[in-house]
Tab-separated table of C-alpha atoms in Angstrom:
chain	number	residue	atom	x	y	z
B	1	UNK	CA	0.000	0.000	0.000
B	2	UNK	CA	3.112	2.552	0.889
B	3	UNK	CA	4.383	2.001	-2.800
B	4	UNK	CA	1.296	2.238	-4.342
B	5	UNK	CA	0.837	5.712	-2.342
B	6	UNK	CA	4.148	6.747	-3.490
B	7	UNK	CA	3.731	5.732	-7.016
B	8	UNK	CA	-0.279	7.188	-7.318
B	9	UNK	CA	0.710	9.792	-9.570
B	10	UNK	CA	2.948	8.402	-11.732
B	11	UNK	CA	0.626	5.209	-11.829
B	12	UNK	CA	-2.434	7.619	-12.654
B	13	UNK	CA	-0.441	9.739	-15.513
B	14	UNK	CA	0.116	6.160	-16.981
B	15	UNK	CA	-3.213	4.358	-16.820
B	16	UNK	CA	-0.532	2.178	-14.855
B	17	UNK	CA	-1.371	-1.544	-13.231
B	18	UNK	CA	-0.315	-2.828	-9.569
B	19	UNK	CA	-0.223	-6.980	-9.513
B	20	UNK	CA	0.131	-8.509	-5.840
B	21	UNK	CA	1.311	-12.078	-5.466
B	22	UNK	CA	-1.059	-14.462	-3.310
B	23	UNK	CA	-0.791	-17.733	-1.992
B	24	UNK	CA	-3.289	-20.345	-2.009
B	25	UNK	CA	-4.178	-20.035	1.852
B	26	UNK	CA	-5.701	-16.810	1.333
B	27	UNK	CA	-8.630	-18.792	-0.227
B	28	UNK	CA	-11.732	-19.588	1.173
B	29	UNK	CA	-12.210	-23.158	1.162
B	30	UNK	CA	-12.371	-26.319	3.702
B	31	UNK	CA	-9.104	-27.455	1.564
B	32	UNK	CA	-6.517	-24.520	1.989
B	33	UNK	CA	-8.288	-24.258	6.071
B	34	UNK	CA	-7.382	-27.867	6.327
B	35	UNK	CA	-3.865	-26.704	4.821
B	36	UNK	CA	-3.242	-23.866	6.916
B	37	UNK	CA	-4.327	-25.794	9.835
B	38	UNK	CA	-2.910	-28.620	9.856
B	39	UNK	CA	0.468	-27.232	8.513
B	40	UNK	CA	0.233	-24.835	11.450
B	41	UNK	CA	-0.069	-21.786	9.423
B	42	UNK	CA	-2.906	-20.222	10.338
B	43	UNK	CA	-1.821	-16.596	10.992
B	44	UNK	CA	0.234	-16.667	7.536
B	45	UNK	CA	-3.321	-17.633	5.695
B	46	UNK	CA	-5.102	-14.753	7.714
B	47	UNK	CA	-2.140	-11.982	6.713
B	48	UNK	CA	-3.134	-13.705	2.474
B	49	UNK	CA	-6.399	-12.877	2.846
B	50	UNK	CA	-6.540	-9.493	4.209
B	51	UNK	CA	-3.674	-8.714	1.089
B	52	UNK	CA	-6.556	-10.418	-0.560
B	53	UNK	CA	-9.017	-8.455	0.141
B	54	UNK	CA	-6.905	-4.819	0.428
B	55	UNK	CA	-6.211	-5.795	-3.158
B	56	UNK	CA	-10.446	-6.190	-3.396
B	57	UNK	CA	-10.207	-2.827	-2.183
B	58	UNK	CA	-7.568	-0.901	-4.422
B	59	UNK	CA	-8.922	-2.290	-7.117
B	60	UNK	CA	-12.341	-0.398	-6.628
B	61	UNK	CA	-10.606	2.715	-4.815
B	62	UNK	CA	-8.272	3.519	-8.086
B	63	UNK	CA	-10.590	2.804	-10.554
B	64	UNK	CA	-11.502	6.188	-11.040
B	65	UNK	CA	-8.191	6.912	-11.948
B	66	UNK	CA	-7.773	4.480	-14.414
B	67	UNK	CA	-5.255	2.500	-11.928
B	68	UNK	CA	-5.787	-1.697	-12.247
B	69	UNK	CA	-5.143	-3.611	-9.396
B	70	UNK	CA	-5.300	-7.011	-9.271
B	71	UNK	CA	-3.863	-10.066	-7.851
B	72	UNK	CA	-1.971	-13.515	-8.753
B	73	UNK	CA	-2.420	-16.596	-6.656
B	74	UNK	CA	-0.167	-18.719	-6.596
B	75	UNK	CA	-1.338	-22.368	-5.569
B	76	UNK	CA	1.940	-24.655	-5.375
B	77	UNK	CA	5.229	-24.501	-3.715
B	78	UNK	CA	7.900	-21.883	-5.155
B	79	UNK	CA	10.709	-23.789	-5.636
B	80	UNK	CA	14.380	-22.504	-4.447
B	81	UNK	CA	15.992	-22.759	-7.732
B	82	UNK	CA	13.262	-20.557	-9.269
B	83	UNK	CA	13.684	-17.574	-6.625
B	84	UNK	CA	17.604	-17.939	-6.984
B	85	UNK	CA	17.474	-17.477	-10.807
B	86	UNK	CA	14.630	-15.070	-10.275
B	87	UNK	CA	16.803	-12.715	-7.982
B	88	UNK	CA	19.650	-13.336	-10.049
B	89	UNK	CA	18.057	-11.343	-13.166
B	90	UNK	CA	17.214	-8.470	-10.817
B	91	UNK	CA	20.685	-7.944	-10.144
């Protein structure tokens, strides 16, 4: 939300998008409870859904100024390679 506040105007001039990553946990169903539960992450799938639903929120608040704001969930393990080689083309 701070970088989206920071970025509003240059976001707005551009008819700019924000995407937010998710996780599965976020979701409301008996199989990602039973998964949050029994994996004992139950506070981590609260924090995904209120990102979920703050996204819910943007999206509707920065309409008017032609903002999009939407989010990716991702249902599945990330694996370690992947973020490696990911932060390895950010540098």
């Amino acid at each position: 939300m701070t970088a989206v506040q920071a970025a509003h105007e240059d976001l707005k001039a551009q008819q700019g998008a924000v995407l937010v990553t998710g996780g599965g946990l976020s979701l409301e169903t008996d199989e990602m409870s039973t998964a949050a539960a029994s994996w004992g992450m139950a506070s981590l799938g609260v924090a995904k859904a209120a990102q979920r639903k703050l996204v819910h929120i943007m999206h509707k608040a920065l309409a008017a100024d032609r903002i999009y704001v939407a989010e990716v969930t991702v249902m599945g393990g990330v694996s370690w390679w992947l973020v490696q080689a990911a932060a390895l083309c950010t540098d």
